[in-house]
């Protein structure tokens, strides 16, 4: 469960303009830590705002939609307030809601001040759910277009169409099969959101008439946006949509995710090849006792200790492996990489590496750990982990001999091995069936290989002590601008790109040691990239980031580490103020 306890009023201005953020915050989050997993999963009470103002075409289904959302709230522990009054969009009012739902809004519905309040709400961690004509809204507001993901272009007549469910791990689509046949008014969009959002479902344009998106037609998606969360579905035109159980569960999943009640990997994804697509296990081989049962498009563990491994080919070089998984209770399993071909499941453990699934084991053998070698960042793991009964997504990213582990899109481990007898860059992949009583399901195993194989550029936040982000003071790109730590807010001042040449870049310039000096306390700043040793940084296995020229570490100064604390160079000591998580 990610933390929503962020300042809303002035937060963006605070990080970008150097102003102090104010203390207004969203309601406290729910924990999905291992301790919380012992109880039955239930969301805490929260509130959502349903906004249905129209300045253009008005859908007759709006009233049915409000009633249906109220029903979902009653059944699932959240309160629904509905309004068509744009004056509800103030910082003090919006902060009381986990999510704002735009229910078939049309046209220009917010004035400039209301838009600013909503932007601050999103930047402070607020959620957005767009339903149907939410994409036919605010065409002249770039922030909103980015939030919604795509805007309306046209639509054919209402008709039945086949929906391809691309992501069966997200709470909005996990209840669906690989295809979903339903009737609605199917929008065409001006742009394709696939490059900026995780597409959850798309239309099969051959199954109906009037689609104009050249065969790649997203219809539901999610994305992290400017510090908040955004979910959109193109369904919901018809009155009947709001009595359709599968569609209502789809809406509930979108609301839960946008409100931070459940986690998902909503990063854009493309270029992956399916190793297991829900139907065929061709290319897979069982090693050891027990096995896997194919149930509802999932491979479910049975007995053990064994392993189902992809014997059809060995993977070499860099790659990204993604696996969706769900535990039933406190179960044990894992995903294995970098092991030689063998029908002995212990060979994979002893000659490769296992990323563990077991939330209550010891630190080096718990969920997200590289089994027996390196614990996950437990705080980051707990924040990203869904409880038993809900789906999770692992990405295991191999770059050279470095293994990075992402859980539901959040980085939770970074391991570089030093065993000359093993190599991450050559070997097979597999999933483990641990033993009787351990039931874990796996879906959608896919891999992406080759140079630049990672899904999108490695650009994002650099997180340090107390979960704060490396930040360029005032988002100022002038040479010599101070680099500091600040509450994470998704702004451009906190977007960094570690490059193959050893530089770490933001705002088109490089992280730089002032004057190339090596003394403790030397200022770290932003500077025009120049290829010198003052701008070379290497991530270490212990979590530090070192400047090889000085043999010293990037360090958040002092011992309190509030917003605005500058970073500087200091002798490496692996304290909390020298630990960083790179994108």
Coordinates of C-alpha atoms in Angstrom, one line a residue:
X1 CA 0.0 0.0 0.0
X2 CA 1.7 3.2 -1.0
X3 CA 1.7 6.2 1.4
X4 CA -0.8 8.9 0.6
X5 CA 0.2 11.1 3.6
X6 CA 1.5 14.0 1.5
X7 CA 1.0 17.7 1.7
X8 CA -1.5 18.9 -1.0
X9 CA -1.6 22.6 -0.7
X10 CA 1.6 24.0 -2.1
X11 CA 3.4 20.7 -2.4
X12 CA 4.3 21.0 -6.0
X13 CA 5.3 24.6 -5.5
X14 CA 7.3 23.6 -2.5
X15 CA 9.5 21.2 -4.3
X16 CA 9.8 23.1 -7.5
X17 CA 9.9 26.7 -6.3
X18 CA 11.6 26.0 -3.0
X19 CA 8.6 27.0 -0.9
X20 CA 7.6 25.2 2.3
X21 CA 4.7 22.8 1.8
X22 CA 1.7 23.1 4.0
X23 CA 0.4 20.3 6.3
X24 CA -3.0 19.5 4.8
X25 CA -2.9 15.7 4.0
X26 CA -5.0 12.9 2.6
X27 CA -6.5 10.3 5.0
X28 CA -4.0 7.8 6.4
X29 CA -3.2 4.7 4.3
X30 CA -4.0 1.1 5.1
X31 CA -1.0 -1.3 5.7
X32 CA -0.5 -4.3 3.6
X33 CA 2.5 -5.5 5.6
X34 CA 2.9 -9.2 6.6
X35 CA 1.2 -8.5 9.9
X36 CA -1.8 -7.1 8.2
X37 CA -2.0 -10.1 6.0
X38 CA -3.0 -12.3 8.9
X39 CA -6.5 -10.7 9.0
X40 CA -9.1 -10.9 6.3
X41 CA -8.4 -8.4 3.6
X42 CA -10.7 -5.4 4.0
X43 CA -10.3 -1.8 2.9
X44 CA -10.5 0.9 5.5
X45 CA -13.4 3.4 5.2
X46 CA -12.7 6.2 2.7
X47 CA -14.6 8.7 0.6
X48 CA -14.8 9.3 -3.1
X49 CA -16.3 12.3 -5.0
X50 CA -18.3 11.6 -8.2
X51 CA -18.3 14.6 -10.5
X52 CA -20.8 14.5 -13.4
X53 CA -21.0 18.1 -14.7
X54 CA -21.7 18.4 -18.4
X55 CA -21.1 21.3 -20.7
X56 CA -21.8 19.3 -23.9
X57 CA -23.7 16.1 -24.5
X58 CA -25.3 14.7 -21.4
X59 CA -25.5 10.9 -21.0
X60 CA -28.8 9.5 -19.7
X61 CA -26.8 6.8 -17.9
X62 CA -25.2 9.3 -15.4
X63 CA -28.0 8.9 -12.8
X64 CA -27.7 5.1 -13.1
X65 CA -23.9 5.4 -12.8
X66 CA -24.2 7.4 -9.6
X67 CA -26.6 4.9 -8.1
X68 CA -24.4 2.0 -9.0
X69 CA -21.3 3.7 -7.5
X70 CA -23.2 4.3 -4.3
X71 CA -24.1 0.7 -4.3
X72 CA -20.5 -0.3 -4.7
X73 CA -19.6 2.0 -1.9
X74 CA -22.1 0.6 0.5
X75 CA -20.9 -3.0 -0.3
X76 CA -17.2 -2.2 -0.1
X77 CA -16.7 0.3 2.7
X78 CA -16.4 3.7 0.9
X79 CA -18.7 6.7 1.0
X80 CA -19.8 8.3 -2.3
X81 CA -20.5 12.1 -2.5
X82 CA -21.8 13.2 -5.9
X83 CA -21.9 16.7 -7.4
X84 CA -22.2 18.7 -10.5
X85 CA -21.0 21.8 -8.8
X86 CA -17.5 22.7 -9.9
X87 CA -17.1 24.9 -6.8
X88 CA -16.4 21.6 -4.9
X89 CA -13.0 21.7 -6.5
X90 CA -11.1 23.5 -3.7
X91 CA -8.0 22.3 -2.0
X92 CA -9.7 22.1 1.4
X93 CA -12.6 20.0 0.0
X94 CA -10.7 17.7 -2.4
X95 CA -8.2 16.7 0.3
X96 CA -11.1 14.8 2.1
X97 CA -11.4 12.3 -0.8
X98 CA -9.2 9.4 -1.9
X99 CA -10.4 9.6 -5.4
X100 CA -12.4 11.8 -7.7
X101 CA -14.5 10.1 -10.4
X102 CA -15.3 12.0 -13.6
X103 CA -18.5 10.2 -14.6
X104 CA -19.2 11.0 -18.3
X105 CA -18.4 14.7 -17.9
X106 CA -18.3 16.6 -21.1
X107 CA -16.8 19.9 -22.3
X108 CA -15.1 22.6 -20.2
X109 CA -16.3 21.9 -16.6
X110 CA -13.7 23.6 -14.4
X111 CA -12.4 27.2 -14.3
X112 CA -8.7 28.1 -13.9
X113 CA -8.8 28.2 -10.1
X114 CA -10.6 24.9 -9.9
X115 CA -8.2 23.3 -12.3
X116 CA -5.3 24.5 -10.1
X117 CA -6.9 22.9 -7.0
X118 CA -7.4 19.6 -8.8
X119 CA -3.8 19.6 -10.1
X120 CA -2.6 20.1 -6.6
X121 CA -4.8 17.3 -5.4
X122 CA -3.4 14.9 -7.9
X123 CA 0.2 16.1 -7.3
X124 CA -0.4 15.4 -3.6
X125 CA -1.3 11.8 -4.2
X126 CA -4.9 12.0 -5.1
X127 CA -6.7 9.5 -7.4
X128 CA -8.6 10.0 -10.6
X129 CA -11.1 7.6 -12.2
X130 CA -12.4 8.6 -15.7
X131 CA -15.5 6.8 -17.0
X132 CA -16.5 6.9 -20.7
X133 CA -17.1 10.6 -21.6
X134 CA -14.5 11.7 -19.1
X135 CA -12.4 11.5 -22.3
X136 CA -14.7 14.1 -23.9
X137 CA -13.7 16.7 -21.4
X138 CA -11.4 19.7 -21.0
X139 CA -9.7 19.6 -24.4
X140 CA -7.7 22.8 -23.7
X141 CA -6.2 21.7 -20.4
X142 CA -2.9 19.8 -21.1
X143 CA -2.7 18.5 -17.5
X144 CA -6.1 16.8 -17.8
X145 CA -5.3 15.3 -21.2
X146 CA -2.2 13.7 -19.6
X147 CA -4.2 12.5 -16.6
X148 CA -7.0 11.0 -18.7
X149 CA -4.4 9.4 -21.0
X150 CA -6.3 10.1 -24.3
X151 CA -9.2 12.2 -25.5
X152 CA -12.2 11.4 -27.5
X153 CA -12.1 11.4 -31.3
X154 CA -15.3 9.7 -32.5
X155 CA -17.5 6.7 -32.0
X156 CA -19.6 4.2 -34.1
X157 CA -23.1 3.0 -33.2
X158 CA -23.6 1.0 -30.0
X159 CA -22.8 -2.6 -30.6
X160 CA -21.3 -5.7 -29.2
X161 CA -17.5 -6.0 -29.4
X162 CA -14.7 -8.3 -28.2
X163 CA -12.5 -6.9 -25.5
X164 CA -9.0 -8.4 -25.1
X165 CA -7.9 -8.4 -21.5
X166 CA -4.2 -7.6 -21.6
X167 CA -3.6 -7.4 -17.8
X168 CA -5.2 -9.9 -15.5
X169 CA -3.3 -8.8 -12.4
X170 CA -4.8 -5.4 -11.9
X171 CA -7.8 -5.3 -9.6
X172 CA -10.0 -3.8 -12.4
X173 CA -9.4 -6.8 -14.7
X174 CA -8.3 -9.7 -12.6
X175 CA -11.9 -11.1 -12.4
X176 CA -12.1 -11.3 -16.2
X177 CA -11.1 -14.0 -18.7
X178 CA -8.7 -13.3 -21.5
X179 CA -11.6 -12.0 -23.6
X180 CA -14.7 -10.1 -22.6
X181 CA -17.7 -9.7 -24.9
X182 CA -19.9 -6.8 -24.1
X183 CA -22.1 -4.1 -25.6
X184 CA -21.3 -0.4 -25.3
X185 CA -20.5 2.7 -27.3
X186 CA -16.9 2.2 -28.3
X187 CA -14.8 5.4 -28.4
X188 CA -12.0 6.1 -30.8
X189 CA -9.3 8.2 -29.3
X190 CA -7.1 11.0 -30.7
X191 CA -3.9 9.4 -29.5
X192 CA -2.9 6.0 -28.3
X193 CA -2.2 5.9 -24.5
X194 CA 0.0 2.8 -24.7
X195 CA 3.3 4.7 -24.5
X196 CA 2.3 6.5 -21.3
X197 CA 0.0 4.1 -19.5
X198 CA -0.4 0.4 -18.8
X199 CA -3.1 -0.8 -21.1
X200 CA -5.4 -3.2 -19.2
X201 CA -7.8 -4.0 -22.0
X202 CA -8.1 -3.2 -25.7
X203 CA -10.7 -3.7 -28.4
X204 CA -10.6 -6.3 -31.1
X205 CA -11.4 -4.0 -34.0
X206 CA -12.2 -7.0 -36.2
X207 CA -15.1 -7.9 -33.9
X208 CA -17.2 -4.8 -34.6
X209 CA -17.4 -2.0 -37.1
X210 CA -16.2 1.6 -36.8
X211 CA -12.8 1.2 -35.0
X212 CA -10.2 3.6 -36.4
X213 CA -7.1 2.9 -34.3
X214 CA -5.3 0.6 -36.8
X215 CA -5.8 -2.5 -34.7
X216 CA -4.2 -1.2 -31.5
X217 CA -7.2 0.1 -29.6
X218 CA -6.8 0.5 -25.9
X219 CA -10.1 0.8 -24.0
X220 CA -9.0 0.7 -20.3
X221 CA -5.7 1.8 -18.7
X222 CA -4.0 3.0 -15.6
X223 CA -1.0 5.2 -15.0
X224 CA 0.9 7.0 -12.2
X225 CA 0.7 10.7 -13.0
X226 CA 2.4 13.7 -11.5
X227 CA 2.3 12.1 -8.0
X228 CA -1.2 10.7 -8.2
X229 CA -2.9 7.7 -9.8
X230 CA -5.2 7.7 -12.9
X231 CA -7.5 5.0 -14.1
X232 CA -9.7 5.3 -17.2
X233 CA -12.3 3.0 -18.8
X234 CA -14.1 3.7 -22.1
X235 CA -17.1 1.7 -21.0
X236 CA -20.2 3.1 -19.4
X237 CA -22.3 4.8 -22.1
X238 CA -25.4 2.6 -21.7
X239 CA -27.8 2.5 -18.8
X240 CA -27.4 -1.3 -18.8
X241 CA -23.7 -1.0 -18.1
X242 CA -24.5 -0.1 -14.5
X243 CA -26.3 -3.4 -13.8
X244 CA -23.7 -5.5 -15.4
X245 CA -21.8 -7.4 -12.6
X246 CA -18.5 -7.7 -14.6
X247 CA -18.5 -4.0 -15.5
X248 CA -19.3 -3.0 -11.9
X249 CA -16.4 -5.1 -10.7
X250 CA -14.2 -3.4 -13.3
X251 CA -15.2 0.0 -11.9
X252 CA -14.6 -1.2 -8.3
X253 CA -11.1 -2.3 -9.2
X254 CA -10.3 1.0 -10.8
X255 CA -11.6 2.9 -7.8
X256 CA -9.7 0.7 -5.3
X257 CA -6.5 1.1 -7.2
X258 CA -6.8 4.9 -7.7
X259 CA -7.7 5.2 -4.0
X260 CA -4.5 3.3 -3.0
X261 CA -6.4 0.3 -1.6
X262 CA -4.5 -2.1 -3.9
X263 CA -1.3 -2.0 -5.8
X264 CA -0.5 -2.7 -9.5
X265 CA 2.3 -2.2 -12.0
X266 CA 0.9 0.6 -14.1
X267 CA 4.1 1.4 -16.0
X268 CA 3.8 1.3 -19.8
X269 CA 4.6 -2.1 -21.2
X270 CA 5.4 -3.2 -24.7
X271 CA 7.7 -5.7 -26.5
X272 CA 7.3 -8.7 -24.2
X273 CA 7.0 -12.2 -25.5
X274 CA 4.7 -14.6 -23.7
X275 CA 6.3 -17.7 -22.1
X276 CA 2.9 -18.7 -20.6
X277 CA -0.2 -17.0 -21.9
X278 CA -2.8 -18.8 -19.8
X279 CA -3.5 -21.7 -22.1
X280 CA -0.4 -23.6 -23.2
X281 CA 2.6 -24.9 -21.3
X282 CA 4.5 -25.8 -24.4
X283 CA 8.2 -25.3 -23.8
X284 CA 7.8 -25.9 -20.0
X285 CA 9.0 -28.9 -18.1
X286 CA 8.5 -30.1 -14.5
X287 CA 11.5 -30.9 -12.3
X288 CA 11.1 -32.7 -9.0
X289 CA 7.9 -33.8 -7.2
X290 CA 4.5 -32.1 -7.3
X291 CA 3.5 -29.9 -10.1
X292 CA 1.1 -27.2 -11.4
X293 CA -2.6 -27.3 -12.3
X294 CA -4.0 -25.1 -15.0
X295 CA -6.9 -23.3 -13.5
X296 CA -8.7 -20.3 -15.1
X297 CA -5.6 -19.3 -17.1
X298 CA -3.3 -19.7 -14.1
X299 CA -0.7 -22.2 -13.1
X300 CA -1.4 -23.2 -9.5
X301 CA 1.2 -25.0 -7.4
X302 CA 0.6 -28.6 -6.1
X303 CA 3.0 -30.3 -3.7
X304 CA 6.7 -30.3 -4.1
X305 CA 9.5 -29.3 -3.7
X306 CA 9.6 -29.0 -7.4
X307 CA 9.9 -26.5 -10.2
X308 CA 8.3 -25.8 -13.6
X309 CA 11.1 -24.4 -15.8
X310 CA 11.1 -23.0 -19.3
X311 CA 13.3 -25.7 -21.0
X312 CA 12.6 -24.5 -24.6
X313 CA 15.4 -22.0 -24.5
X314 CA 18.2 -20.5 -22.4
X315 CA 18.2 -16.7 -22.0
X316 CA 21.4 -14.9 -22.4
X317 CA 22.4 -11.2 -22.1
X318 CA 20.1 -8.6 -20.6
X319 CA 16.4 -9.2 -20.2
X320 CA 13.3 -8.2 -18.2
X321 CA 11.1 -11.1 -16.9
X322 CA 7.6 -10.3 -15.7
X323 CA 5.4 -12.7 -13.7
X324 CA 2.0 -12.2 -12.1
X325 CA 1.4 -14.2 -8.9
X326 CA -1.1 -14.6 -6.1
X327 CA -0.7 -16.3 -2.8
X328 CA -3.6 -17.9 -1.0
X329 CA -2.4 -17.4 2.5
X330 CA 1.1 -17.5 4.1
X331 CA 2.5 -19.5 1.2
X332 CA 6.0 -20.2 0.0
X333 CA 7.2 -20.2 -3.7
X334 CA 9.5 -18.2 -5.9
X335 CA 10.7 -17.2 -9.3
X336 CA 14.1 -18.6 -10.4
X337 CA 16.5 -17.2 -13.0
X338 CA 20.0 -17.8 -14.3
X339 CA 20.3 -21.6 -13.7
X340 CA 21.6 -24.3 -16.1
X341 CA 19.3 -26.9 -17.6
X342 CA 18.5 -29.6 -15.1
X343 CA 15.7 -31.9 -13.9
X344 CA 16.9 -31.3 -10.3
X345 CA 14.9 -28.4 -8.7
X346 CA 17.8 -27.9 -6.2
X347 CA 20.1 -27.2 -9.1
X348 CA 18.2 -24.0 -9.9
X349 CA 18.5 -22.9 -6.2
X350 CA 22.2 -23.8 -5.9
X351 CA 23.3 -22.6 -9.4
X352 CA 20.9 -19.7 -10.1
X353 CA 19.0 -17.2 -8.1
X354 CA 15.5 -17.3 -6.6
X355 CA 13.4 -14.3 -5.9
X356 CA 11.3 -15.4 -3.0
X357 CA 7.5 -15.4 -2.4
X358 CA 6.9 -15.8 1.4
X359 CA 5.9 -12.7 3.3
X360 CA 6.7 -14.0 6.8
X361 CA 10.1 -15.7 6.4
X362 CA 13.5 -14.3 7.6
X363 CA 14.8 -11.1 5.9
X364 CA 17.0 -12.8 3.4
X365 CA 14.2 -15.4 2.5
X366 CA 11.1 -13.2 2.5
X367 CA 9.0 -11.9 -0.4
X368 CA 11.2 -9.8 -2.7
X369 CA 14.5 -11.1 -1.4
X370 CA 17.1 -12.8 -3.5
X371 CA 16.9 -16.0 -1.6
X372 CA 19.8 -16.4 0.8
X373 CA 21.7 -13.5 -0.6
X374 CA 20.0 -10.1 -0.2
X375 CA 16.9 -8.9 1.7
X376 CA 14.4 -6.7 -0.1
X377 CA 14.0 -3.2 1.1
X378 CA 11.3 -4.3 3.6
X379 CA 9.6 -0.9 3.9
X380 CA 9.4 -0.5 0.1
X381 CA 8.2 -4.2 -0.1
X382 CA 5.5 -3.7 2.4
X383 CA 4.3 -0.5 0.7
X384 CA 4.0 -2.3 -2.7
X385 CA 2.7 -5.8 -1.6
X386 CA -0.9 -6.8 -2.0
X387 CA -2.2 -9.3 0.6
X388 CA -3.1 -12.9 0.0
X389 CA -6.0 -13.3 -2.4
X390 CA -4.9 -10.4 -4.5
X391 CA -2.5 -10.5 -7.5
X392 CA 1.0 -9.1 -7.6
X393 CA 3.4 -8.5 -10.4
X394 CA 7.2 -9.1 -10.3
X395 CA 9.6 -7.7 -12.8
X396 CA 13.1 -9.2 -12.6
X397 CA 15.4 -7.0 -14.6
X398 CA 18.8 -8.4 -15.5
X399 CA 21.4 -6.0 -16.7
X400 CA 24.9 -7.6 -16.8
X401 CA 25.2 -9.3 -13.4
X402 CA 22.8 -7.0 -11.7
X403 CA 19.3 -8.2 -10.7
X404 CA 16.7 -5.5 -9.9
X405 CA 13.4 -6.6 -8.4
X406 CA 10.2 -4.6 -9.0
X407 CA 7.0 -5.4 -7.1
X408 CA 3.9 -3.9 -8.6
X409 CA 6.0 -1.3 -10.4
X410 CA 8.0 -0.3 -7.3
X411 CA 11.7 -1.2 -6.9
X412 CA 12.3 -3.3 -3.8
X413 CA 15.7 -5.0 -4.4
X414 CA 18.9 -4.3 -6.2
X415 CA 21.5 -7.1 -6.2
X416 CA 24.8 -7.5 -8.0
X417 CA 26.3 -11.0 -7.5
X418 CA 29.9 -11.8 -7.0
X419 CA 29.9 -15.6 -7.3
X420 CA 32.1 -16.6 -10.3
X421 CA 30.3 -20.0 -10.5
X422 CA 27.0 -18.3 -11.4
X423 CA 25.9 -15.9 -14.1
X424 CA 22.6 -14.0 -14.4
X425 CA 23.4 -13.4 -18.0
X426 CA 23.0 -17.1 -19.0
X427 CA 20.5 -19.6 -17.9
X428 CA 16.8 -20.7 -17.7
X429 CA 13.9 -19.3 -15.8
X430 CA 11.3 -21.1 -13.7
X431 CA 8.6 -21.0 -11.0
X432 CA 8.7 -23.1 -7.9
X433 CA 6.1 -25.4 -6.3
X434 CA 7.4 -25.5 -2.7
X435 CA 5.3 -28.2 -1.0
X436 CA 2.0 -29.4 0.4
X437 CA 0.0 -26.5 1.9
X438 CA 1.7 -23.9 -0.2
X439 CA -0.6 -22.6 -2.9
X440 CA 0.6 -19.9 -5.2
X441 CA -0.9 -19.1 -8.7
X442 CA 1.0 -17.7 -11.6
X443 CA -0.2 -15.8 -14.7
X444 CA 1.1 -14.0 -17.7
X445 CA 4.8 -15.0 -17.7
X446 CA 6.5 -12.9 -20.3
X447 CA 10.0 -11.7 -21.2
X448 CA 11.7 -8.9 -23.1
X449 CA 15.3 -9.3 -24.4
X450 CA 18.0 -7.4 -26.2
X451 CA 19.7 -4.1 -25.9
X452 CA 17.6 -1.4 -24.3
X453 CA 15.2 -4.2 -23.3
X454 CA 13.8 -2.4 -20.3
X455 CA 10.2 -1.2 -20.6
X456 CA 10.8 2.4 -21.4
X457 CA 13.8 4.6 -20.4
X458 CA 15.2 4.1 -16.9
X459 CA 14.0 7.5 -15.8
X460 CA 12.3 8.2 -12.5
X461 CA 12.8 9.1 -8.9
X462 CA 16.0 8.5 -6.9
X463 CA 14.8 7.7 -3.4
X464 CA 16.9 8.2 -0.3
X465 CA 16.6 8.6 3.4
X466 CA 13.1 8.8 4.9
X467 CA 11.7 8.0 1.5
X468 CA 12.5 11.4 0.2
X469 CA 13.5 12.1 -3.4
X470 CA 16.7 13.6 -4.9
X471 CA 15.5 17.0 -6.1
X472 CA 16.8 20.0 -8.1
X473 CA 16.2 23.1 -6.1
X474 CA 13.5 25.2 -7.8
X475 CA 13.6 23.0 -10.9
X476 CA 16.3 25.4 -12.0
X477 CA 18.5 24.0 -14.8
X478 CA 21.2 26.7 -14.4
X479 CA 24.8 25.5 -13.8
X480 CA 25.5 25.3 -10.1
X481 CA 21.9 24.7 -8.9
X482 CA 21.8 22.9 -5.6
X483 CA 20.7 19.3 -5.4
X484 CA 18.7 18.4 -2.3
X485 CA 16.2 15.9 -0.9
X486 CA 12.5 16.7 -0.9
X487 CA 9.2 14.9 -0.4
X488 CA 8.5 13.0 -3.6
X489 CA 6.0 14.8 -5.8
X490 CA 6.5 13.4 -9.4
X491 CA 7.8 16.8 -10.8
X492 CA 10.5 17.1 -13.4
X493 CA 12.8 18.3 -10.7
X494 CA 12.8 14.7 -9.4
X495 CA 13.1 12.8 -12.7
X496 CA 16.6 11.4 -13.0
X497 CA 18.1 9.1 -15.8
X498 CA 21.1 7.0 -14.9
X499 CA 23.0 6.6 -18.2
X500 CA 25.4 3.9 -19.5
X501 CA 28.3 6.5 -19.4
X502 CA 28.0 6.7 -15.6
X503 CA 26.2 10.1 -15.5
X504 CA 22.9 10.7 -13.7
X505 CA 20.9 13.3 -15.5
X506 CA 18.0 15.6 -14.8
X507 CA 16.6 18.7 -16.6
X508 CA 19.1 18.0 -19.4
X509 CA 22.1 18.3 -17.2
X510 CA 24.3 16.1 -14.9
X511 CA 24.7 15.4 -11.3
X512 CA 28.1 17.0 -10.6
X513 CA 30.7 17.2 -7.8
X514 CA 31.6 20.9 -7.5
X515 CA 35.1 21.6 -9.0
X516 CA 35.8 17.8 -9.2
X517 CA 36.9 18.0 -5.6
X518 CA 37.2 15.1 -3.1
X519 CA 36.9 16.7 0.3
X520 CA 34.1 15.7 2.7
X521 CA 31.2 18.2 2.3
X522 CA 32.0 19.1 -1.3
X523 CA 28.8 20.5 -2.9
X524 CA 26.9 18.2 -5.3
X525 CA 25.1 20.3 -7.9
X526 CA 23.6 20.3 -11.4
X527 CA 26.0 21.2 -14.2
X528 CA 26.3 21.0 -18.0
X529 CA 27.4 17.4 -18.9
X530 CA 31.1 17.4 -19.7
X531 CA 32.3 13.8 -19.4
X532 CA 34.6 14.5 -16.5
X533 CA 35.1 12.3 -13.4
X534 CA 33.1 14.8 -11.4
X535 CA 30.0 13.5 -13.1
X536 CA 30.6 9.8 -12.9
X537 CA 28.5 7.7 -10.4
X538 CA 28.3 4.0 -9.7
X539 CA 25.6 2.2 -7.8
X540 CA 27.0 -0.2 -5.2
X541 CA 25.6 -3.5 -3.9
X542 CA 25.3 -1.9 -0.4
X543 CA 22.9 0.7 -1.7
X544 CA 25.4 3.6 -1.9
X545 CA 26.1 5.7 -4.9
X546 CA 29.8 6.3 -5.3
X547 CA 31.8 8.9 -7.2
X548 CA 34.8 6.8 -8.4
X549 CA 37.1 9.8 -8.9
X550 CA 36.9 10.8 -5.2
X551 CA 36.1 7.3 -3.9
X552 CA 33.4 9.0 -1.8
X553 CA 29.6 8.7 -1.7
X554 CA 26.5 10.8 -2.4
X555 CA 25.3 11.8 1.1
X556 CA 22.3 13.7 2.5
X557 CA 24.0 16.1 4.9
X558 CA 23.4 16.4 8.6
X559 CA 21.2 14.1 10.8
X560 CA 17.6 15.3 10.4
X561 CA 17.0 15.2 6.7
X562 CA 14.1 17.5 6.3
X563 CA 12.8 18.9 2.9
X564 CA 15.6 21.0 1.5
X565 CA 18.5 19.1 3.0
X566 CA 21.4 19.5 0.5
X567 CA 23.4 16.5 -0.7
X568 CA 27.1 16.5 -0.8
X569 CA 30.2 14.2 -1.0
X570 CA 31.2 12.3 2.1
X571 CA 33.3 9.3 3.1
X572 CA 31.3 6.1 2.5
X573 CA 29.8 4.6 5.6
X574 CA 26.5 2.9 4.4
X575 CA 24.4 4.9 6.9
X576 CA 20.7 5.6 6.0
X577 CA 21.6 8.9 4.5
X578 CA 23.9 7.2 1.9
X579 CA 21.4 4.6 0.7
X580 CA 19.6 5.3 -2.6
X581 CA 17.2 3.5 -4.8
X582 CA 17.7 4.4 -8.5
X583 CA 15.1 4.0 -11.2

